[in-house]
Amino acid sequence: MFDGLKILIWGYGREGKSTEDFLQRVCNPASVEVFEGSRAEIDEDKYDLIIKSPGIVMEEDNPKYTSQTEIFLNKYGNRVIGITGTKGKSTTSAMLFSVLSKCTNRPVLLLGNIGNPCLDYYDAMTEDTIPVFEMSCHQLCHNRVSPHIGVFLNLFEEHLDYYKTFEKYFAAKSKVALYQKPEDFLYVGSNVPFIESKSNKIVISPDNIGSYELSIEGEHNKYNAEFVYRIAVERYGCDSKKVLEAIRDFKGLSHRLEYVAAIGEVRFFDDSISTIPEAAISALLSIKDAKTLLIGGMDRGIDYSKLTDFMKSHNEYNYICMYASGKRIYDVEGISELPNVYFAEDLESAVKLGIEVTERGAVILSPAAASYGYFENFEKRGEAFKEIVAREKAN
């Protein structure tokens, strides 16, 4: 594979290093170079193929460029379950992986955006392996091939700092289905716009789902469970009772409405994965004794009107705004004047203030904003939250 080609790896993060290892392990190229600069600095004529890492901005599709995701799909796309969506894709991917691992007699892999570069497993695939592949918009945006089973959970405004328009963001996500064939399947949420696809389309609405017993918090996870149940039963012939048991036993992922600790009568939940207003609102509505919401982070210019409208009409909660996007929310007309809205400079100050204003009930970190500029990623933000809560508990 790629024998005799001159290859450039553009980007040398986790996927870039994985790609380099893949080329050494599986392929026989003429040469492999690594580059981390801008596209303007690349002499494209020097290379037969350029493998781009996700997250690097490139406006147009170009046949000389490819990605880990596209390489994997070109080989194994006819058996991949590709899962995308603005909210819930990590939880749904992990839940489906857990269910299929328990309810089929086949090897199952969990790949992609959830943290396992797909090319690390390229030569580990067997004839009956099921790859469950969480696909971010960045991993999808320049693909020219789609998975056999595409899952598009939902669509909300996100990543506009990268894509500039909602339409371009949707176009990137839609690659999960755009190139599907008549023998393929698309499980799609009812709020996702129409995608021109040849596949068999199954539309799932959050207003019409089955009854699921869950071990994880959040009513929205019953919607995720509906996708998992339908795929396991309809596509893989799993026993429905065993699927329901496996869904019930799924323990969830870190930083997704994860219970942290209690200080007196105040419970703390880490929902650091939240980067959009809808996720923060969902977090409040998912925890029965929710009382205080910690919001804010990097300001990417997204529309917070849905969240500020919610804040104005739901005075049963406290809202503690922090960082740049929190300041923008706080400065919206009519918000700062509300007696249940506060501003704190950073996460530590917000946690301390949360303890002060919450007599009993849940304090939830669900920032509705990216972590960048303050934390390396949402995981680091969640870990920092846990450490702050632990210190306050010890005091």
XYZ file of C-alpha atoms in Angstrom:
395
model
C 0.000 0.000 0.000
C 1.311 3.440 -1.006
C 4.351 1.619 -2.404
C 6.896 3.951 -3.961
C 4.968 7.143 -3.102
C 6.477 10.309 -1.688
C 4.281 11.115 1.314
C 3.977 14.154 3.546
C 2.316 13.943 6.976
C 0.820 17.386 7.667
C 0.412 17.738 11.429
C 2.273 15.775 14.074
C -0.118 15.389 16.970
C -1.561 12.083 18.073
C -2.942 11.183 14.628
C 0.184 12.393 12.842
C 2.434 10.183 14.960
C 0.009 7.297 14.486
C 0.113 7.851 10.718
C 3.919 7.770 10.706
C 3.867 4.470 12.597
C 1.248 3.074 10.175
C 3.367 3.970 7.140
C 6.418 2.289 8.661
C 4.456 -0.781 9.783
C 2.092 -1.472 6.894
C 3.339 0.416 3.823
C 6.417 0.736 1.649
C 6.553 4.381 0.515
C 9.534 5.926 -1.226
C 9.777 8.621 1.434
C 7.885 10.030 4.427
C 8.251 13.587 5.699
C 6.528 15.386 8.567
C 5.449 19.035 8.456
C 3.687 21.281 10.977
C 3.605 24.679 9.257
C 1.051 26.442 7.079
C -0.249 25.159 3.761
C 1.399 28.051 1.934
C 4.769 26.574 2.927
C 4.032 23.164 1.390
C 5.532 22.463 -2.031
C 2.730 20.152 -3.187
C 4.592 19.142 -6.344
C 7.194 17.325 -4.232
C 4.685 14.788 -2.934
C 2.405 12.127 -4.358
C 0.180 12.146 -1.275
C -0.354 14.460 1.694
C -2.009 12.993 4.794
C -3.636 15.833 6.731
C -4.373 15.711 10.441
C -7.883 16.716 11.585
C -8.297 20.256 12.818
C -5.960 21.802 10.253
C -7.998 24.254 8.217
C -8.144 23.614 4.470
C -10.947 25.256 2.506
C -11.367 23.007 -0.517
C -11.234 19.289 -1.237
C -8.055 18.292 -3.070
C -7.339 14.788 -4.468
C -3.696 14.985 -3.367
C -4.792 15.236 0.278
C -6.231 12.443 2.383
C -6.638 11.568 6.064
C -6.482 8.657 8.482
C -10.266 8.399 8.377
C -10.413 8.243 4.588
C -7.602 5.665 4.389
C -9.396 3.440 6.895
C -12.779 3.846 5.199
C -11.331 3.074 1.770
C -10.283 -0.316 3.112
C -12.960 -1.150 5.689
C -15.834 1.251 5.058
C -18.232 -1.563 4.150
C -18.274 -2.679 7.785
C -17.679 0.566 9.728
C -20.319 2.109 11.996
C -19.529 5.837 11.781
C -21.088 7.998 14.504
C -21.273 11.783 14.424
C -23.452 14.571 15.780
C -22.980 17.773 17.738
C -23.928 16.176 21.057
C -23.692 12.621 22.360
C -21.404 10.977 19.821
C -18.799 9.828 22.374
C -21.380 8.388 24.746
C -23.288 6.719 21.898
C -20.091 5.264 20.432
C -18.936 3.901 23.780
C -22.393 2.534 24.598
C -22.700 0.816 21.220
C -19.203 -0.630 21.586
C -20.125 -1.989 25.013
C -23.433 -3.448 23.796
C -22.008 -5.099 20.668
C -19.086 -6.496 22.684
C -21.553 -8.206 25.024
C -24.268 -9.158 22.528
C -22.346 -10.456 19.512
C -19.722 -13.160 19.201
C -17.540 -10.856 17.128
C -14.520 -8.683 17.972
C -15.470 -5.003 18.306
C -13.156 -1.975 18.126
C -13.784 1.556 19.414
C -11.961 4.021 17.173
C -11.613 7.615 16.100
C -12.361 10.858 17.857
C -12.910 9.068 21.166
C -9.145 8.708 21.397
C -8.000 5.658 19.427
C -6.447 6.562 16.030
C -7.977 4.199 13.483
C -4.724 3.386 11.681
C -3.336 1.917 14.906
C -5.815 -0.921 14.255
C -5.567 -1.114 10.450
C -3.734 -4.433 10.434
C -5.633 -5.794 13.470
C -8.909 -6.024 11.560
C -10.269 -9.519 10.907
C -13.075 -10.622 8.603
C -15.698 -10.299 11.330
C -14.377 -7.286 13.287
C -16.939 -4.527 13.892
C -15.326 -1.068 14.005
C -17.347 1.514 15.963
C -15.865 4.805 14.781
C -16.641 8.136 16.461
C -16.255 10.745 13.698
C -15.739 14.433 14.385
C -16.568 17.056 11.782
C -12.826 17.590 11.300
C -12.310 13.890 10.555
C -15.192 13.907 8.073
C -14.931 17.222 6.258
C -12.698 16.205 3.315
C -13.744 12.551 3.026
C -14.849 11.052 -0.286
C -16.189 7.826 1.224
C -18.830 7.124 3.891
C -19.273 4.242 6.361
C -21.656 1.316 5.828
C -23.740 2.375 8.818
C -23.815 6.115 9.298
C -25.174 7.655 12.495
C -25.970 11.381 12.607
C -27.450 12.019 16.048
C -28.272 15.718 15.945
C -27.082 19.092 14.685
C -26.606 22.326 16.618
C -24.460 25.416 16.110
C -20.838 24.528 16.889
C -17.241 24.996 15.650
C -18.012 28.287 13.872
C -14.493 29.486 14.710
C -13.336 26.798 12.251
C -16.118 26.589 9.656
C -17.338 30.227 9.787
C -20.902 29.267 8.789
C -23.431 26.763 10.062
C -23.899 25.521 6.478
C -20.219 24.596 6.139
C -20.275 22.848 9.509
C -23.285 20.781 8.406
C -21.609 20.033 5.071
C -18.629 18.561 6.948
C -20.831 16.419 9.177
C -22.953 15.237 6.250
C -19.988 13.327 4.785
C -20.998 10.536 7.176
C -23.789 9.767 4.675
C -23.095 11.674 1.478
C -21.245 8.841 -0.285
C -23.279 5.935 1.051
C -24.585 3.281 -1.358
C -28.014 1.617 -1.651
C -26.878 -1.263 0.568
C -25.855 1.135 3.367
C -27.865 2.536 6.281
C -28.227 5.978 7.826
C -29.643 6.388 11.333
C -30.382 10.085 11.592
C -31.895 12.371 14.199
C -35.063 14.237 13.306
C -33.454 17.680 13.699
C -30.753 16.964 11.091
C -31.399 18.642 7.707
C -31.935 16.492 4.626
C -28.842 14.805 3.162
C -28.847 13.572 -0.425
C -27.850 9.943 0.109
C -28.602 6.630 -1.631
C -28.696 4.737 1.654
C -31.611 3.340 3.625
C -32.617 6.129 5.994
C -34.016 5.514 9.487
C -35.152 8.734 11.214
C -35.185 8.772 15.024
C -37.002 11.451 17.004
C -36.364 12.149 20.710
C -40.150 12.350 21.077
C -40.654 8.742 20.008
C -38.182 6.400 21.696
C -38.372 3.218 23.726
C -38.166 2.810 27.484
C -34.618 2.394 28.759
C -33.234 1.826 32.232
C -29.873 3.608 32.472
C -27.023 3.720 34.965
C -25.933 7.135 33.688
C -27.524 10.518 34.339
C -29.437 12.445 31.706
C -32.738 11.988 29.914
C -30.950 12.754 26.639
C -29.021 9.491 27.024
C -32.272 7.594 26.424
C -32.205 9.136 22.951
C -28.633 7.906 22.485
C -29.733 4.490 23.737
C -32.446 4.351 21.066
C -29.789 4.528 18.325
C -27.739 1.847 20.068
C -30.724 -0.463 20.534
C -31.950 -0.083 16.948
C -28.528 -0.704 15.398
C -27.724 -3.700 17.630
C -31.090 -5.381 17.046
C -31.843 -4.372 13.442
C -28.393 -4.555 11.892
C -26.640 -7.224 13.978
C -29.560 -9.399 15.075
C -28.789 -9.065 18.766
C -31.290 -10.386 21.311
C -33.397 -7.426 22.433
C -33.414 -8.462 26.094
C -29.615 -8.776 26.192
C -29.276 -5.387 24.489
C -31.490 -3.717 27.089
C -29.442 -5.324 29.870
C -26.169 -4.183 28.298
C -27.513 -0.624 27.903
C -28.554 -0.651 31.569
C -25.085 -1.825 32.628
C -23.207 0.847 30.652
C -21.458 3.135 33.154
C -20.760 6.116 30.929
C -17.682 8.249 30.206
C -15.744 10.772 32.222
C -16.764 14.438 31.988
C -20.282 13.616 30.719
C -22.584 14.493 33.636
C -20.177 12.539 35.829
C -20.830 12.616 39.555
C -17.770 14.007 41.348
C -18.407 14.397 45.082
C -20.655 15.931 47.734
C -19.834 18.720 50.153
C -22.516 18.640 52.781
C -25.836 18.674 50.947
C -24.316 19.981 47.709
C -23.468 17.470 44.966
C -21.055 18.275 42.128
C -21.272 17.036 38.533
C -18.638 17.301 35.802
C -20.094 17.919 32.337
C -16.959 19.511 30.907
C -17.692 17.968 27.480
C -20.444 20.616 27.117
C -19.456 23.198 24.498
C -22.826 24.485 23.263
C -25.871 26.125 24.925
C -28.133 23.131 24.299
C -25.777 20.890 26.288
C -25.813 23.193 29.322
C -29.601 23.418 29.289
C -29.858 19.645 28.925
C -27.519 19.176 31.904
C -29.755 21.288 34.146
C -32.870 19.439 33.055
C -31.206 16.034 33.452
C -30.203 16.304 37.133
C -33.327 16.220 39.302
C -31.944 18.409 42.092
C -29.919 20.745 39.848
C -29.473 24.145 41.450
C -26.380 25.928 40.123
C -24.826 25.991 36.643
C -21.217 26.999 35.927
C -20.925 28.335 32.357
C -18.294 29.961 30.183
C -14.950 29.431 28.510
C -13.393 30.388 25.188
C -15.583 32.810 23.228
C -16.010 31.438 19.694
C -18.795 33.858 18.827
C -21.615 31.302 18.899
C -25.207 32.396 19.519
C -26.118 32.183 23.213
C -29.652 33.529 22.884
C -31.205 30.114 23.590
C -29.269 29.927 26.857
C -29.904 33.534 27.917
C -33.619 33.145 27.150
C -33.613 30.036 29.329
C -31.842 31.914 32.129
C -34.437 34.700 32.051
C -37.330 32.263 32.287
C -35.859 29.793 34.820
C -35.053 31.616 38.028
C -35.126 28.383 40.007
C -31.448 27.937 39.100
C -28.299 29.925 39.887
C -26.017 30.782 36.979
C -22.326 31.509 37.502
C -20.660 32.937 34.403
C -16.887 32.778 33.927
C -14.154 33.492 31.394
C -14.693 35.260 28.048
C -17.902 33.662 26.829
C -19.332 33.823 30.344
C -18.672 37.550 30.386
C -20.496 37.935 27.076
C -23.466 36.038 28.483
C -23.375 38.107 31.680
C -23.366 41.345 29.661
C -26.485 40.452 27.651
C -29.220 42.963 28.372
C -31.266 41.939 31.388
C -28.973 39.106 32.508
C -26.592 40.731 34.996
C -29.539 42.377 36.761
C -31.026 38.991 37.675
C -30.478 38.157 41.363
C -29.542 34.553 40.561
C -26.801 35.380 37.999
C -23.177 35.901 39.052
C -19.781 36.415 37.437
C -16.524 34.761 38.530
C -13.119 35.282 36.896
C -12.122 31.625 36.680
C -13.150 28.058 37.474
C -11.818 28.018 41.024
C -13.666 31.225 41.895
C -16.804 29.827 40.264
C -16.687 26.624 42.334
C -16.236 28.575 45.566
C -19.100 30.884 44.639
C -21.207 27.864 43.741
C -20.729 26.489 47.241
C -21.738 29.859 48.735
C -24.969 30.262 46.790
C -26.112 26.619 46.890
C -27.631 25.453 50.168
C -28.493 22.017 48.792
C -28.791 20.332 45.411
C -26.431 19.932 42.469
C -23.727 22.250 41.150
C -23.007 21.376 37.532
C -19.996 22.371 35.431
C -21.543 22.462 31.950
C -19.688 25.362 30.319
C -21.440 25.652 26.920
C -18.030 26.739 25.631
C -14.706 25.372 24.446
C -11.873 25.011 26.954
C -9.065 26.342 24.767
C -7.181 29.373 25.995
C -7.748 28.326 29.608
C -7.250 24.564 29.529
C -5.559 22.191 27.091
C -8.845 20.400 26.386
C -12.190 19.602 28.002
C -10.655 16.635 29.843
C -8.103 18.891 31.555
C -10.901 21.317 32.450
C -12.907 18.486 34.001
C -9.899 17.215 35.945
C -9.236 20.737 37.238
C -12.858 20.954 38.381
C -12.549 17.672 40.266
C -9.331 18.827 41.949
C -10.903 22.115 43.043
C -13.936 20.317 44.456
C -11.647 17.873 46.299
C -9.696 20.745 47.860
C -12.872 22.494 48.936
C -14.198 19.256 50.410
C -10.987 18.822 52.408
C -11.196 22.353 53.866
